[in-house]
Coordinates of C-alpha atoms in Angstrom, one line a residue:
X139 CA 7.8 22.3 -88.6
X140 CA 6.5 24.4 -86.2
X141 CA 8.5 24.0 -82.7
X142 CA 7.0 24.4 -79.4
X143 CA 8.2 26.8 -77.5
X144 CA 8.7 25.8 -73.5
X145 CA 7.4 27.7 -70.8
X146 CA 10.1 29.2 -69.0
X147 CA 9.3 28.4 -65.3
X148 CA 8.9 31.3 -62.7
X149 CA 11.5 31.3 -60.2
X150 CA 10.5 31.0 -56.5
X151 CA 13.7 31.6 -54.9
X152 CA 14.8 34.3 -53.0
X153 CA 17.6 36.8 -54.5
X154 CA 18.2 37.4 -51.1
X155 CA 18.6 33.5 -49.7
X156 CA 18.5 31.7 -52.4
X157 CA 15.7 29.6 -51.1
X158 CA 12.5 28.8 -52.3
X159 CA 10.6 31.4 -50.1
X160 CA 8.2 33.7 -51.8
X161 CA 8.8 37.0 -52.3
X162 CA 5.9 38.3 -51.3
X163 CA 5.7 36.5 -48.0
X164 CA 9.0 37.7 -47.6
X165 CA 8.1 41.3 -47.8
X166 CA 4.8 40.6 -45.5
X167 CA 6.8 39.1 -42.7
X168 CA 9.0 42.4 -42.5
X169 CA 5.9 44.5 -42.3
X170 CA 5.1 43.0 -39.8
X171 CA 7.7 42.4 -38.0
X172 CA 8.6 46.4 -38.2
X173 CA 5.0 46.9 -37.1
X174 CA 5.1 45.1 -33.8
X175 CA 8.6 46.5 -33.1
X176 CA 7.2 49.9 -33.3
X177 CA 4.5 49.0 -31.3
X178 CA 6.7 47.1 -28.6
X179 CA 8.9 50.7 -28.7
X180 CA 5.9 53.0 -28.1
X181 CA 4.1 50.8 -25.2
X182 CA 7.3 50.4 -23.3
X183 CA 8.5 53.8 -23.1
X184 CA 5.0 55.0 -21.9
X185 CA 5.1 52.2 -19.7
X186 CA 8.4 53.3 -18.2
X187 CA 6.6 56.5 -18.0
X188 CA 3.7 55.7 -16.3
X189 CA 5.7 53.1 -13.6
X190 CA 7.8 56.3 -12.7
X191 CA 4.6 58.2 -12.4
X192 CA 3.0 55.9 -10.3
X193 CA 5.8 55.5 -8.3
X194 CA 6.8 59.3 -7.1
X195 CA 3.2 59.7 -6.8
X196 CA 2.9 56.6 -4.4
X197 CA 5.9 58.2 -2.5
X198 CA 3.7 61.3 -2.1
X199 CA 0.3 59.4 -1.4
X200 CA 2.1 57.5 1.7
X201 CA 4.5 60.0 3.6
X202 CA 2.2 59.4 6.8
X203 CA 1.8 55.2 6.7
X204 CA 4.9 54.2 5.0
X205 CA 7.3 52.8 6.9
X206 CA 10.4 54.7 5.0
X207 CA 10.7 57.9 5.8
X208 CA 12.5 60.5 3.7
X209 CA 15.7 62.3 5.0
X210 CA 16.9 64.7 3.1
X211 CA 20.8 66.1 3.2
X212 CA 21.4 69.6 1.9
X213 CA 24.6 68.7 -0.6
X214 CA 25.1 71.8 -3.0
X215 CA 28.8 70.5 -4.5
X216 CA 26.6 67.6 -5.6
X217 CA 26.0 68.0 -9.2
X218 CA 23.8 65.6 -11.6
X219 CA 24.8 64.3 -14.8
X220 CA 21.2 64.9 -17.7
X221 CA 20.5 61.8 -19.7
X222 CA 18.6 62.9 -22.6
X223 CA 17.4 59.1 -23.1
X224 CA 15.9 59.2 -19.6
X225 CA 12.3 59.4 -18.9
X226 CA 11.5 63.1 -17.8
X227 CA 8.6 64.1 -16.0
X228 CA 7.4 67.7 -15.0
X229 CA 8.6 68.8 -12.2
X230 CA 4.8 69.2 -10.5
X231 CA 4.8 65.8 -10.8
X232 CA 7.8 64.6 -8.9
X233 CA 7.8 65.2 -5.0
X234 CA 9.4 68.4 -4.0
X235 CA 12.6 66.6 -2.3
X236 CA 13.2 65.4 -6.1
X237 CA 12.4 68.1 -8.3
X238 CA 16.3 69.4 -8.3
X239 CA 18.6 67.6 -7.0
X240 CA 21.3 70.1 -8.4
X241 CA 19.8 72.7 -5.9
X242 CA 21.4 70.7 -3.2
X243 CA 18.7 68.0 -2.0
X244 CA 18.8 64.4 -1.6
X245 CA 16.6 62.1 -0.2
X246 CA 17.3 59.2 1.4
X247 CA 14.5 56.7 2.4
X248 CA 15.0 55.3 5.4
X249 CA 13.3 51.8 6.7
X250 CA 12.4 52.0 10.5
X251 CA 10.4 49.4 11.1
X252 CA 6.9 49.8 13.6
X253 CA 6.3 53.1 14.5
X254 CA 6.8 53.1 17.9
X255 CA 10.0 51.5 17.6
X256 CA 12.1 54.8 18.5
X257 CA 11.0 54.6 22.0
X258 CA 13.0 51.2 22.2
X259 CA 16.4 52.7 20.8
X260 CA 19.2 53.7 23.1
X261 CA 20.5 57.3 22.3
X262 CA 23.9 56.6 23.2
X263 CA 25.1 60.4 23.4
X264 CA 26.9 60.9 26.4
X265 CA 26.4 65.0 27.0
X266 CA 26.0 66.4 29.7
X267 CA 22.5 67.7 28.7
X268 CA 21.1 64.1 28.1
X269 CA 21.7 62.8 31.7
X270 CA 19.6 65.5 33.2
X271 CA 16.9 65.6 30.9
X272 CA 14.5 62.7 29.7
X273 CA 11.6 62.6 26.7
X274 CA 10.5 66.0 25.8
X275 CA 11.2 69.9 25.6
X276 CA 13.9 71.0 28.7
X277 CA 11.2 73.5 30.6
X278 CA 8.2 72.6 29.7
X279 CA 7.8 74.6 26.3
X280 CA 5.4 71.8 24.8
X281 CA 3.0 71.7 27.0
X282 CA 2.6 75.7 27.3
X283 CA 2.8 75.9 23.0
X284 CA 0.3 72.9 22.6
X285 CA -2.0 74.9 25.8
X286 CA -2.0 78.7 23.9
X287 CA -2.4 77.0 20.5
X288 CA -5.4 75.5 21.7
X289 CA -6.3 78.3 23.6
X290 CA -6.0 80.5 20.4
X291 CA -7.7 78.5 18.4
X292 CA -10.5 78.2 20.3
X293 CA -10.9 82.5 20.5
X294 CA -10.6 82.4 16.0
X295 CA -12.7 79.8 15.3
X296 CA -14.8 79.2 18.4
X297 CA -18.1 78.3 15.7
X298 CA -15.7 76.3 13.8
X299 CA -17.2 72.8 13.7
X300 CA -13.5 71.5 12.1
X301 CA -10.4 70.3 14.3
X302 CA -7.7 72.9 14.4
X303 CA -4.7 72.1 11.9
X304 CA -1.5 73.3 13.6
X305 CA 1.7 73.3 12.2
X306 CA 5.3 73.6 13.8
X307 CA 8.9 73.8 12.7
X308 CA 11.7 72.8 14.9
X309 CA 14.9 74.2 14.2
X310 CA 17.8 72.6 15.6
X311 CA 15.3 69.2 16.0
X312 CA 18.8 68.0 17.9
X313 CA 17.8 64.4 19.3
X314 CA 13.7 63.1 18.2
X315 CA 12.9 62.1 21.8
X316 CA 15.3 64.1 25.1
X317 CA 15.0 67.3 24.5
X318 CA 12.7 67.4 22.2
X319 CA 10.1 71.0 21.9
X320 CA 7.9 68.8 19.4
X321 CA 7.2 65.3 20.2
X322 CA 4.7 66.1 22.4
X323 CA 3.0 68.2 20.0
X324 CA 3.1 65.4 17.3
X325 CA 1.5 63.3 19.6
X326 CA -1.4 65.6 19.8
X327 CA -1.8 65.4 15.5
X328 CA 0.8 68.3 15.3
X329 CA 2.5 67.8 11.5
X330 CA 5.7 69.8 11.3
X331 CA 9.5 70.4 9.9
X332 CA 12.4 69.0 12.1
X333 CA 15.7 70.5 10.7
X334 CA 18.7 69.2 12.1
X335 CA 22.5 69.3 10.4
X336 CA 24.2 67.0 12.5
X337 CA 23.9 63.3 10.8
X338 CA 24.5 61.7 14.6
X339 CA 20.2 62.5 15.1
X340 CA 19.1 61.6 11.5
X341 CA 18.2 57.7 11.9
X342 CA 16.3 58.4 14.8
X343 CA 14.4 61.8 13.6
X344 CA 13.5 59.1 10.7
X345 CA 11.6 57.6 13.3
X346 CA 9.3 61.1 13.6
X347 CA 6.4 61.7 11.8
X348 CA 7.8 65.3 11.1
X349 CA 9.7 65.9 7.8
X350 CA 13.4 66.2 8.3
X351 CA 15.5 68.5 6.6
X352 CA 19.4 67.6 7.1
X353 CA 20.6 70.8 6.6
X354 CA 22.3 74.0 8.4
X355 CA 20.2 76.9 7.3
X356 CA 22.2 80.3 7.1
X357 CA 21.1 83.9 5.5
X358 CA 19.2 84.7 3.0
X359 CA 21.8 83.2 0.0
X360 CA 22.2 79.8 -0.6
X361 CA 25.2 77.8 -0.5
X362 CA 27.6 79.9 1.4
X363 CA 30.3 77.8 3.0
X364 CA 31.1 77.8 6.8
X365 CA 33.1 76.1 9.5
X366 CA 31.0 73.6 11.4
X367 CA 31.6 71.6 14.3
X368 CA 29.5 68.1 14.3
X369 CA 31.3 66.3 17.2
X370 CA 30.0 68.4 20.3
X371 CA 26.9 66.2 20.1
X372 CA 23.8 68.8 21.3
X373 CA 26.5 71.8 21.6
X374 CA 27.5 71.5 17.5
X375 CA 26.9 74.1 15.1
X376 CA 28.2 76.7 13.2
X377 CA 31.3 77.6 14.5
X378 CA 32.6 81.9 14.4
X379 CA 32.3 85.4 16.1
X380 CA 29.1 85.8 17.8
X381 CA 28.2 82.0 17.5
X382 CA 28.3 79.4 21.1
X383 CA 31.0 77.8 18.9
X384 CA 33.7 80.5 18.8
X385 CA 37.2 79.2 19.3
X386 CA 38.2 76.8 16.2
X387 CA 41.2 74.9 18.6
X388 CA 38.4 73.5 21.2
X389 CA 36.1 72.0 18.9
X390 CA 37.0 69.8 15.3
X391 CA 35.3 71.3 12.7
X392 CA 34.5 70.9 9.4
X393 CA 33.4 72.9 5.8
X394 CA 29.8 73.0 5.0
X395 CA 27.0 75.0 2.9
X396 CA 24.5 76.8 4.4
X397 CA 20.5 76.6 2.9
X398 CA 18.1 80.2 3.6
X399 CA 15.4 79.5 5.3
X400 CA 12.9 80.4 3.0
X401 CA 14.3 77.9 0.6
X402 CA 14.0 75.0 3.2
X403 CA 10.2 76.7 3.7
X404 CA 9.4 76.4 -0.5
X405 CA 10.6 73.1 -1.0
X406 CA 8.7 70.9 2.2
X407 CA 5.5 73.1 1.3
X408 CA 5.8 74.9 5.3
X409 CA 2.2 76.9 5.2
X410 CA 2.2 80.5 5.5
X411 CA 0.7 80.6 9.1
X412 CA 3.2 78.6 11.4
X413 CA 1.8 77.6 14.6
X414 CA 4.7 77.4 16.7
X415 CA 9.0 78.2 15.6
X416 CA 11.2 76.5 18.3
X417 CA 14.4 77.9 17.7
X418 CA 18.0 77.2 19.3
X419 CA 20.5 77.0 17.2
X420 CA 23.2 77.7 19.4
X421 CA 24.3 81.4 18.8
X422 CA 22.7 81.4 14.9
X423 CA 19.6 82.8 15.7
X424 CA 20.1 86.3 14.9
X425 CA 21.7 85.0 11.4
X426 CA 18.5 83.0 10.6
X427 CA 16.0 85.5 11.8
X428 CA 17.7 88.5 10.3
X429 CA 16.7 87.3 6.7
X430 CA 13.7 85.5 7.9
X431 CA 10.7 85.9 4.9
X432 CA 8.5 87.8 7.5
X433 CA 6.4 89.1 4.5
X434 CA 5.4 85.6 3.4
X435 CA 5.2 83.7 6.6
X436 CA 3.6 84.4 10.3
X437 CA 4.7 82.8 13.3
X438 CA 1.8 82.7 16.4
X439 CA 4.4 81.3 19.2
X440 CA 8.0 81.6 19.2
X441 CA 10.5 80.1 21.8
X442 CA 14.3 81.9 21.5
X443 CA 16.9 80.7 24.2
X444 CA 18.8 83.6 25.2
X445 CA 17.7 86.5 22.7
X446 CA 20.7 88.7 22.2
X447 CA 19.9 92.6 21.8
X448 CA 20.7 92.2 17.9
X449 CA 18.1 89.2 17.8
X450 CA 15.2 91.3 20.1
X451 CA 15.3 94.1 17.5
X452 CA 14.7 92.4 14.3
X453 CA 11.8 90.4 16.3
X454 CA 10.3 93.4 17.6
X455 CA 10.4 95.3 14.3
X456 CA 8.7 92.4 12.3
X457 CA 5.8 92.0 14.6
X458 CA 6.7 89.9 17.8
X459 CA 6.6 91.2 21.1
X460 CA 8.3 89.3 23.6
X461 CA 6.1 88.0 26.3
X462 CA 8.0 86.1 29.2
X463 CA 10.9 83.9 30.5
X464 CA 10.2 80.7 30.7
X465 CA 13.4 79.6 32.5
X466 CA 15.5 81.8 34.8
X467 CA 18.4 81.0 32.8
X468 CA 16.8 82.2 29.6
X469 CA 14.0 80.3 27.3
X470 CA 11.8 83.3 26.2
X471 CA 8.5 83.1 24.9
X472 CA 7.4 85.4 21.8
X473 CA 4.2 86.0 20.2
X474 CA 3.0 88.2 16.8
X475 CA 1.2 90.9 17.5
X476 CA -2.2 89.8 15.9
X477 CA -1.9 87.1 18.6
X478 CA -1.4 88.9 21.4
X479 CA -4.0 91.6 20.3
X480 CA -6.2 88.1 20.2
X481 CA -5.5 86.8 23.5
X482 CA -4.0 89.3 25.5
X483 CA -0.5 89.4 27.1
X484 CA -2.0 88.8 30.7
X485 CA -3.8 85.8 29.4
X486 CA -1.0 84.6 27.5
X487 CA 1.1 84.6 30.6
X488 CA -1.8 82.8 32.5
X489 CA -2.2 79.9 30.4
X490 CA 2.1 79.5 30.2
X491 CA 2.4 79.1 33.7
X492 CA -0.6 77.2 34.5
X493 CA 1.5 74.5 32.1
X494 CA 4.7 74.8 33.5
X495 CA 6.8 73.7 36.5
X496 CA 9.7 75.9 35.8
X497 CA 8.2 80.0 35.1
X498 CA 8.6 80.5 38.8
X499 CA 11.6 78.9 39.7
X500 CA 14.9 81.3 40.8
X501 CA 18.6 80.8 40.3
X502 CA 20.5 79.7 43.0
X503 CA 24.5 80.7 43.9
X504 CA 26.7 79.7 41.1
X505 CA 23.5 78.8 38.4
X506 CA 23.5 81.6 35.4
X507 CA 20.9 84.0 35.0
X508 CA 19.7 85.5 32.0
X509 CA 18.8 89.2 31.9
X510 CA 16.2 90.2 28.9
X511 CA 16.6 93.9 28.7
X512 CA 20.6 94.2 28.4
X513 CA 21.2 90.2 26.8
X514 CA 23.8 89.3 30.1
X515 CA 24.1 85.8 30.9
X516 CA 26.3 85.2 33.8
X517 CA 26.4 83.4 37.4
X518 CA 24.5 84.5 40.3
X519 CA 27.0 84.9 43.1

């Protein structure tokens, strides 16, 4: 008898399961699965990549429309923690207020609604200063600048079919509107750095179209430490020998790092030909100016109040020659010497006091008087 052997029967369940799933399905659904994951993985990160792009470059592409305005506070202590997971860009691509924050910038973005709005704000400082002054520079020192820029420009470029560019930096910026050397200037399409330490100004310098640097620039190093006084509203500043700030019991004061100018310059992209350096910085300006980068930047107009001897020597041997007083009790007007071997000293003095209501005016008894050639600032008696 010959038996008939039975087909054994293939199995179709799973080793895995248990079920009845086929094995090979089984093994095509995990290709696939691992194949879109994969997929999912690559397109997001690039993605995340490209958003952050877009972003910082959208930051860049509106600086003069948007309606934020970037502040940016020196902070050196400040130190940043790397996340190797993070998304990393080159640092060409990321605006220069982000490219190290460990360097001692941060940006702050400040909303500030239409952009005439500032003239609507109350500045609410009670000095003395602000209840004799209104909207712009104290003697005058816009309308001369914006007058011999022109004026200048018109003498080295006089074919030039293009409107003049000019460019300014404003250092201390102190309030955006009273008192201001620049507001008239950006006005006129002047672009420009306001610096200004004191955080009282900043929301209303967000209002400007200028950058804004929050920072108190010092020498050459960065992030040296000093006393400070931020409560003296348009008086603050660095507080020491040789400073307006001297005596530490008057004033409350406080510990913070200085930034060199020429750091502030590379990092907000200043140009190398600066129209116009309004400086008063109450007492700091031989400091600053004693390790300004003369070799990589010119200044055409410079306004000093009260130039101490100190301050007069390391202008006149960089290349500026002071040209006048502006104000008895001692806003001076300085030029480089390429520009007044353009325009002439004679002419240069022309066109500042056919702009100004103050060149001619004299001190009466008890006002101060400034005196150029030995730095004395005392009352007339």
């Amino acid at each position: 008898m010959i038996r008939s052997r039975k087909r054994r029967r293939r199995s179709n369940r799973c080793f895995a399961c248990g079920e009845g799933c086929s094995m090979q399905g089984m093994l095509v659904l995990i290709v696939v699965v691992m194949f879109f994951l994969v997929a999912y993985s690559a397109n997001s990160a690039s993605d995340v990549e490209f958003d952050v792009a877009r972003s910082l470059s959208t930051i860049n592409d509106t600086t003069d429309t948007s309606k934020y305005h970037e502040s940016s506070s020196s902070n050196p202590a400040k130190t940043t923690t790397k996340n190797t997971n993070a998304v990393t860009l080159k640092s060409q691509e990321r605006p220069s207020f982000l490219r190290d924050k460990a360097a001692g910038f941060h940006a702050i973005h400040v909303y500030h609604g239409p952009e005439d709005s500032i003239n609507s704000l109350p500045n609410n400082s009670e000095g003395m200063v602000y209840k004799q002054y209104g909207r712009g520079s104290q003697v005058d020192q816009d309308r001369i600048v914006a007058a011999l820029a022109l004026a200048l420009a018109s003498q080295v470029a006089a074919a030039a079919e293009e409107e003049p560019s000019f460019y300014f930096v404003d250092l201390a910026a102190n309030d955006p509107i009273q008192l201001s050397n620049t507001l008239l200037l950006e006005k006129k399409g002047w672009h420009g750095l306001c610096v200004e330490p004191n955080p009282m100004y900043w929301y209303r310098l967000a209002h400007r179209q200028c950058d804004v640097a929050a920072a108190f620039v010092g020498s050459r190093q960065d992030q040296n430490k000093v006393t400070v006084s931020l409560t003296n509203k348009e008086f603050g500043g660095i507080v020491g020998d040789g400073m307006d700030n001297k005596d530490h019991s008057k004033v409350e004061t406080e510990q913070r790092y200085t930034i060199s100018l020429k750091s502030i310059f590379d990092d907000f992209g200043v140009p190398k030909s600066i129209d116009y350096l309004s400086l008063d910085v109450e007492g700091a300006e031989e400091l600053i100016m004693r390790d300004f980068p003369y070799e990589s930047y010119t200044i055409h107009f410079l306004t000093v109040e009260r130039p101490k001897p100190e301050l007069q020597t390391i202008l006149k041997s960089n290349g500026y020659q002071f040209v006048m007083m502006l104000i008895y009790w001692g806003e001076t007007l300085w030029v480089h010497e390429s520009v007044a071997k353009q325009m002439g000293v004679d002419k240069i003095q022309e066109v500042a006091k056919a702009n100004s209501d103050y060149v001619d005016k004299t001190p009466k008894k008890g006002q101060h008087l400034f005196t150029i050639d030995t730095g004395e600032y005392k009352r007339v008696v």
